[in-house]
Coordinates of C-alpha atoms in Angstrom, one line a residue:
M1308 CA 0.0 0.0 0.0
R1309 CA 1.5 3.3 -1.1
V1310 CA 0.6 6.1 1.3
G1311 CA 1.2 9.7 0.4
L1312 CA 1.1 12.8 2.6
I1313 CA -0.2 16.1 1.3
V1314 CA 0.3 19.4 3.1
D1315 CA -0.4 23.0 2.0
S1316 CA 1.9 25.9 1.7
A1317 CA 1.2 27.1 5.2
C1318 CA 3.1 24.1 6.5
D1319 CA 6.7 25.0 7.4
L1320 CA 9.3 22.3 7.2
P1321 CA 13.0 22.2 6.1
Y1322 CA 13.1 21.9 2.3
E1323 CA 15.4 18.9 2.4
F1324 CA 13.1 17.1 4.9
S1325 CA 10.1 17.6 2.6
R1326 CA 12.0 16.4 -0.5
K1327 CA 13.5 13.4 1.3
H1328 CA 10.0 12.2 2.3
D1329 CA 8.4 13.1 -1.0
L1330 CA 5.7 15.4 0.5
F1331 CA 3.2 16.7 -2.0
I1332 CA 2.7 20.5 -1.5
L1333 CA -0.7 21.9 -2.1
P1334 CA 0.1 25.4 -3.3
V1335 CA -1.3 28.7 -2.1
T1336 CA -1.5 31.9 -4.3
A1337 CA 0.3 34.9 -2.8
K1338 CA -0.5 38.4 -4.1
I1339 CA 1.9 41.2 -3.2
D1340 CA 1.0 44.6 -4.8
N1341 CA 0.6 43.7 -8.5
Q1342 CA 2.7 40.5 -8.4
V1343 CA 1.3 37.0 -8.1
F1344 CA 3.3 34.1 -6.7
I1345 CA 2.4 30.4 -6.5
D1346 CA 3.9 29.3 -3.2
N1347 CA 4.9 25.6 -3.6
H1348 CA 7.8 25.8 -1.2
D1349 CA 10.4 26.4 -3.9
P1350 CA 13.5 27.3 -1.9
V1351 CA 14.9 29.6 -4.6
L1352 CA 11.6 31.6 -4.8
T1353 CA 11.4 31.8 -1.0
Q1354 CA 14.9 33.1 -0.8
E1355 CA 14.2 35.7 -3.5
F1356 CA 11.0 36.7 -1.6
Y1357 CA 13.0 37.5 1.5
Q1358 CA 15.8 39.3 -0.3
S1359 CA 13.3 41.5 -2.2
G1360 CA 11.8 42.9 1.0
L1361 CA 8.3 42.6 -0.4
L1362 CA 6.7 42.5 3.1
Q1363 CA 8.1 45.7 4.3
K1364 CA 6.1 48.8 4.9
G1365 CA 4.0 50.0 2.0
H1366 CA 3.4 46.7 0.3
H1367 CA 0.0 45.1 0.2
A1368 CA 0.2 41.3 0.7
E1369 CA -2.6 38.7 0.7
T1370 CA -2.9 34.9 0.3
E1371 CA -5.6 33.0 -1.6
A1372 CA -6.4 29.3 -1.3
F1373 CA -6.5 27.2 -4.4
S1374 CA -10.1 26.6 -5.5
A1375 CA -11.7 23.2 -5.2
G1376 CA -11.4 22.9 -9.0
Q1377 CA -7.7 23.7 -9.0
I1378 CA -7.1 21.2 -6.1
H1379 CA -9.2 18.5 -8.0
D1380 CA -7.0 18.9 -11.1
L1381 CA -3.8 18.6 -9.0
L1382 CA -5.0 15.5 -7.2
M1383 CA -6.1 13.8 -10.5
E1384 CA -2.8 14.6 -12.2
K1385 CA -0.3 13.9 -9.5
V1386 CA -1.8 11.9 -6.6
V1387 CA -4.5 9.4 -7.5
T1388 CA -2.2 7.3 -9.8
Q1389 CA 0.9 7.7 -7.5
F1390 CA -0.6 6.5 -4.2
D1391 CA -3.2 4.1 -3.0
V1392 CA -4.0 6.1 0.1
A1393 CA -3.5 9.9 0.5
I1394 CA -3.6 11.9 3.8
C1395 CA -4.2 15.6 3.2
E1396 CA -3.4 17.8 6.2
T1397 CA -4.5 21.4 5.9
V1398 CA -3.9 24.6 7.9
T1399 CA -6.6 25.1 10.5
R1400 CA -10.0 25.6 9.0
S1401 CA -10.6 28.6 11.3
R1402 CA -7.9 30.6 9.4
S1403 CA -8.3 29.5 5.8
L1404 CA -10.6 28.0 3.1
I1405 CA -8.1 25.4 2.2
F1406 CA -9.7 22.6 4.3
Q1407 CA -13.1 23.3 2.8
N1408 CA -11.8 23.5 -0.8
A1409 CA -9.8 20.3 -0.3
T1410 CA -12.8 18.6 1.0
D1411 CA -14.9 19.7 -1.9
A1412 CA -12.2 18.5 -4.3
Y1413 CA -12.0 15.2 -2.5
N1414 CA -15.7 14.6 -3.2
T1415 CA -15.3 15.1 -6.9
V1416 CA -12.0 13.2 -7.1
M1417 CA -13.5 10.1 -5.6
G1418 CA -16.1 9.9 -8.4
S1419 CA -13.5 9.8 -11.1
C1420 CA -10.2 8.5 -9.6
Q1421 CA -10.8 4.8 -10.5
Q1422 CA -11.2 5.5 -14.1
A1423 CA -8.0 7.5 -14.1
R1424 CA -6.2 4.6 -12.3
A1425 CA -7.5 2.1 -14.8
A1426 CA -6.4 4.2 -17.7
A1427 CA -2.9 4.5 -16.2
G1428 CA -2.8 0.7 -15.5
V1429 CA -2.7 1.2 -11.8
P1430 CA -4.5 -1.7 -9.9
G1431 CA -6.6 -1.4 -6.8
K1432 CA -8.7 1.3 -5.2
F1433 CA -7.8 4.8 -4.2
S1434 CA -8.8 6.4 -0.9
M1435 CA -8.1 9.7 0.7
R1436 CA -8.8 11.6 3.9
V1437 CA -8.7 15.4 4.4
I1438 CA -7.7 16.3 8.0
D1439 CA -8.0 19.7 9.7
S1440 CA -4.6 20.0 11.3
K1441 CA -5.9 22.6 13.8
Q1442 CA -2.4 24.0 13.5
I1443 CA -0.5 26.8 11.7
F1444 CA 3.0 27.0 10.3
A1445 CA 5.5 25.1 12.4
G1446 CA 2.6 23.2 14.0
Q1447 CA 1.6 21.9 10.7
G1448 CA 5.3 20.9 10.1
L1449 CA 5.3 19.0 13.4
L1450 CA 2.1 17.1 12.5
A1451 CA 3.5 16.2 9.1
A1452 CA 6.7 14.8 10.6
H1453 CA 4.8 12.8 13.1
T1454 CA 2.4 11.5 10.4
L1455 CA 5.4 10.3 8.4
R1456 CA 6.6 8.4 11.4
L1457 CA 3.2 6.8 11.7
I1458 CA 3.2 5.9 8.0
D1459 CA 6.5 4.1 8.5
Q1460 CA 4.8 1.9 11.1
K1461 CA 2.6 0.4 8.4
L1462 CA -0.7 1.2 10.2
S1463 CA -4.0 0.5 8.6
K1464 CA -5.5 3.6 7.0
N1465 CA -8.3 3.8 9.6
V1466 CA -5.9 3.5 12.5
L1467 CA -3.5 6.0 10.8
R1468 CA -6.3 8.6 10.5
Q1469 CA -7.4 8.1 14.1
E1470 CA -3.8 8.5 15.4
V1471 CA -3.3 11.7 13.4
E1472 CA -6.5 13.3 14.4
A1473 CA -5.9 12.5 18.1
F1474 CA -2.4 13.8 17.9
T1475 CA -3.5 17.3 16.8
D1476 CA -4.9 17.9 20.3
R1477 CA -1.6 17.2 22.0
M1478 CA 0.5 19.8 20.3
Y1479 CA 1.6 23.2 21.7
T1480 CA 2.7 26.1 19.7
C1481 CA 4.5 29.4 20.5
V1482 CA 4.3 32.4 18.2
I1483 CA 6.4 35.6 18.4
P1484 CA 4.9 38.2 16.1
R1485 CA 7.6 40.8 15.2
D1486 CA 5.1 43.5 14.3
L1487 CA 1.6 43.7 15.9
H1488 CA 0.7 46.6 13.7
Y1489 CA 1.2 44.4 10.6
I1490 CA -1.0 41.7 12.0
R1491 CA -3.7 44.1 13.0
E1492 CA -3.8 45.7 9.6
R1493 CA -4.0 42.4 7.8
A1494 CA -6.7 41.1 10.2
R1495 CA -8.7 44.3 9.7
R1496 CA -8.7 43.7 5.9
R1497 CA -10.0 40.2 6.5
G1498 CA -12.6 41.4 9.0
D1499 CA -10.9 39.7 11.9
K1500 CA -11.2 41.8 15.0
S1501 CA -9.2 39.5 17.3
I1502 CA -6.3 41.9 17.5
S1503 CA -7.4 45.3 18.7
A1504 CA -6.0 48.6 17.5
V1505 CA -5.0 49.4 21.0
V1506 CA -2.8 46.3 21.4
A1507 CA -1.2 47.0 18.0
F1508 CA -0.5 50.6 19.1
L1509 CA 1.0 49.6 22.4
G1510 CA 3.2 47.0 20.7
K1511 CA 4.5 49.6 18.2
A1512 CA 4.9 52.5 20.6
L1513 CA 6.4 50.7 23.5
N1514 CA 8.3 48.1 21.6
I1515 CA 6.4 45.3 23.3
T1516 CA 6.9 41.8 21.8
P1517 CA 4.4 39.2 23.1
V1518 CA 4.8 35.5 23.2
I1519 CA 1.6 33.7 22.2
F1520 CA 1.2 30.2 23.5
G1521 CA -1.4 27.5 23.3
Q1522 CA -2.7 24.3 21.7
G1523 CA -2.9 24.6 18.0
A1524 CA -3.9 28.0 16.5
E1525 CA -5.8 29.2 19.6
G1526 CA -3.2 30.8 21.7
Q1527 CA -3.0 33.5 24.4
P1528 CA -0.3 35.9 25.4
V1529 CA 1.8 34.4 28.1
A1530 CA 4.6 36.9 28.2
K1531 CA 5.1 40.6 27.1
T1532 CA 8.7 41.5 26.6
R1533 CA 10.3 44.8 25.8
N1534 CA 12.3 43.4 22.8
F1535 CA 12.3 40.6 20.3
D1536 CA 15.5 38.9 21.6
T1537 CA 14.1 38.5 25.1
A1538 CA 10.9 36.9 23.7
V1539 CA 13.0 34.5 21.6
E1540 CA 15.1 33.6 24.6
K1541 CA 12.0 32.8 26.6
V1542 CA 10.6 30.5 23.9
M1543 CA 14.0 28.7 23.4
N1544 CA 14.3 28.2 27.2
Y1545 CA 10.7 26.8 27.3
A1546 CA 11.4 24.4 24.4
A1547 CA 14.7 23.2 25.8
G1548 CA 13.1 22.6 29.2
R1549 CA 10.2 20.8 27.7
V1550 CA 12.5 18.6 25.5
D1551 CA 14.4 17.6 28.7
A1552 CA 11.1 16.7 30.4
G1553 CA 10.0 14.5 27.5
L1554 CA 8.0 14.8 24.3
L1555 CA 5.4 12.7 22.6
T1556 CA 7.2 12.6 19.3
P1557 CA 10.9 13.1 18.7
Y1558 CA 10.6 16.4 16.8
V1559 CA 10.6 20.1 17.6
S1560 CA 9.5 22.3 14.7
L1561 CA 10.8 25.8 14.4
S1562 CA 10.2 28.3 11.6
C1563 CA 11.5 31.8 11.3
G1564 CA 10.6 34.7 9.0
L1565 CA 14.2 35.7 8.9
S1566 CA 17.3 35.3 6.7
W1567 CA 19.5 32.3 7.6
T1568 CA 22.2 34.6 9.0
E1569 CA 19.6 36.1 11.4
I1570 CA 18.2 32.7 12.3
E1571 CA 21.7 31.5 13.3
E1572 CA 22.0 34.5 15.6
L1573 CA 18.8 33.9 17.5
P1574 CA 19.3 34.0 21.3
A1575 CA 19.5 30.5 23.0
L1576 CA 19.0 28.6 19.7
N1577 CA 22.1 26.5 20.5
R1578 CA 20.7 25.8 23.9
L1579 CA 17.7 24.2 22.2
R1580 CA 19.9 22.4 19.8
D1581 CA 21.9 20.9 22.7
A1582 CA 18.7 19.8 24.4
C1583 CA 17.5 18.1 21.3
E1584 CA 20.8 16.4 20.7
R1585 CA 21.1 14.9 24.2
N1586 CA 17.5 13.6 24.0
G1587 CA 17.5 12.2 20.5
V1588 CA 15.1 14.8 19.2
E1589 CA 15.3 16.2 15.7
L1590 CA 15.0 20.0 15.4
L1591 CA 13.1 20.8 12.2
L1592 CA 14.5 24.3 11.6
S1593 CA 13.2 26.1 8.6
Q1594 CA 12.9 29.5 7.0
M1595 CA 9.2 30.5 7.2
G1596 CA 7.4 30.0 3.9
I1597 CA 5.9 32.8 1.8
T1598 CA 2.4 31.9 2.9
S1599 CA 3.3 31.9 6.6
S1600 CA 5.3 35.2 6.3
I1601 CA 2.4 37.0 4.7
Y1602 CA 0.0 35.8 7.3
I1603 CA 2.0 36.7 10.4
G1604 CA 4.5 39.2 9.1
P1605 CA 8.2 39.3 8.5
G1606 CA 10.6 38.6 11.3
S1607 CA 8.2 36.4 13.2
V1608 CA 9.0 33.1 14.9
C1609 CA 6.8 30.0 15.4
L1610 CA 7.8 26.9 17.4
S1611 CA 5.8 23.7 18.0
L1612 CA 6.2 20.5 20.0
A1613 CA 4.0 17.7 21.4
A1614 CA 3.9 16.9 25.1
E1615 CA 1.7 16.0 28.1
P1616 CA -0.4 18.9 29.4
H1617 CA 1.7 21.7 30.8
Q1618 CA 1.9 25.5 31.0
F1619 CA 4.5 27.8 29.4
S1620 CA 5.5 29.1 32.8
D1621 CA 6.4 25.5 33.9
F1622 CA 9.7 25.9 31.9
Q1623 CA 10.8 29.5 32.7

């Protein structure tokens, strides 16, 4: 049984990791001023995106999910004849239309996939499951890595689905937004009032950098620091302490909307690396993708891990 894993462009993972495990990337359309990009995790395009400074002040950036029809065509062309079972994990449905569009595409694909397989000389039936990851960015990356680990265990497709869906509720994510004003303005354009103008103003005027922590995409501020480096150090210390205390999967996912030079200079990053090394945990360190960077803003950081119930303050 050939099992394939599909993720969307909001899923942050190291490029080499994605290529090694043959992940299928469901693209997202990025629109910046009058330019249109198809974000399919091309590392060259991502690097050009960062070097161009397209998210800096004065640029209007938005993302748009592929339509159900576009996803249908991709699945028919590249998935149904390559795999017998496909798991499609999308960014949380509360933040994007990707889950709904992928579900709609699944319904049409299942009506025509067997004919396509027969025409290609591929025996057997095709099945697929669309799963709401309940995660964003590095959280999606962590779920994908864990799913690949489960696939290697040769679980039945029903058990695999159940394990993945249960795991989504055991993940914890930290987000450090670099610019609250950017997030507030983008949320305002989408009609999302979850970040008030007052909070955005305070963050900009007083140089407050919050740490957002929680399970999945529903986090709350757990720290308000006067600068970005202090916030990063708090998150790295939390992650290193949690790694030493034990994880539910041997991965920590960390994505950063920064250049690689800036990433390597992050405070306490080596402390986290050392904790991962002594505990046999793989640090999935990546440059934040185009879709993620547009959503949360340049310079932001997202970290995710899976563990028993705990609080951020337990590891400070």
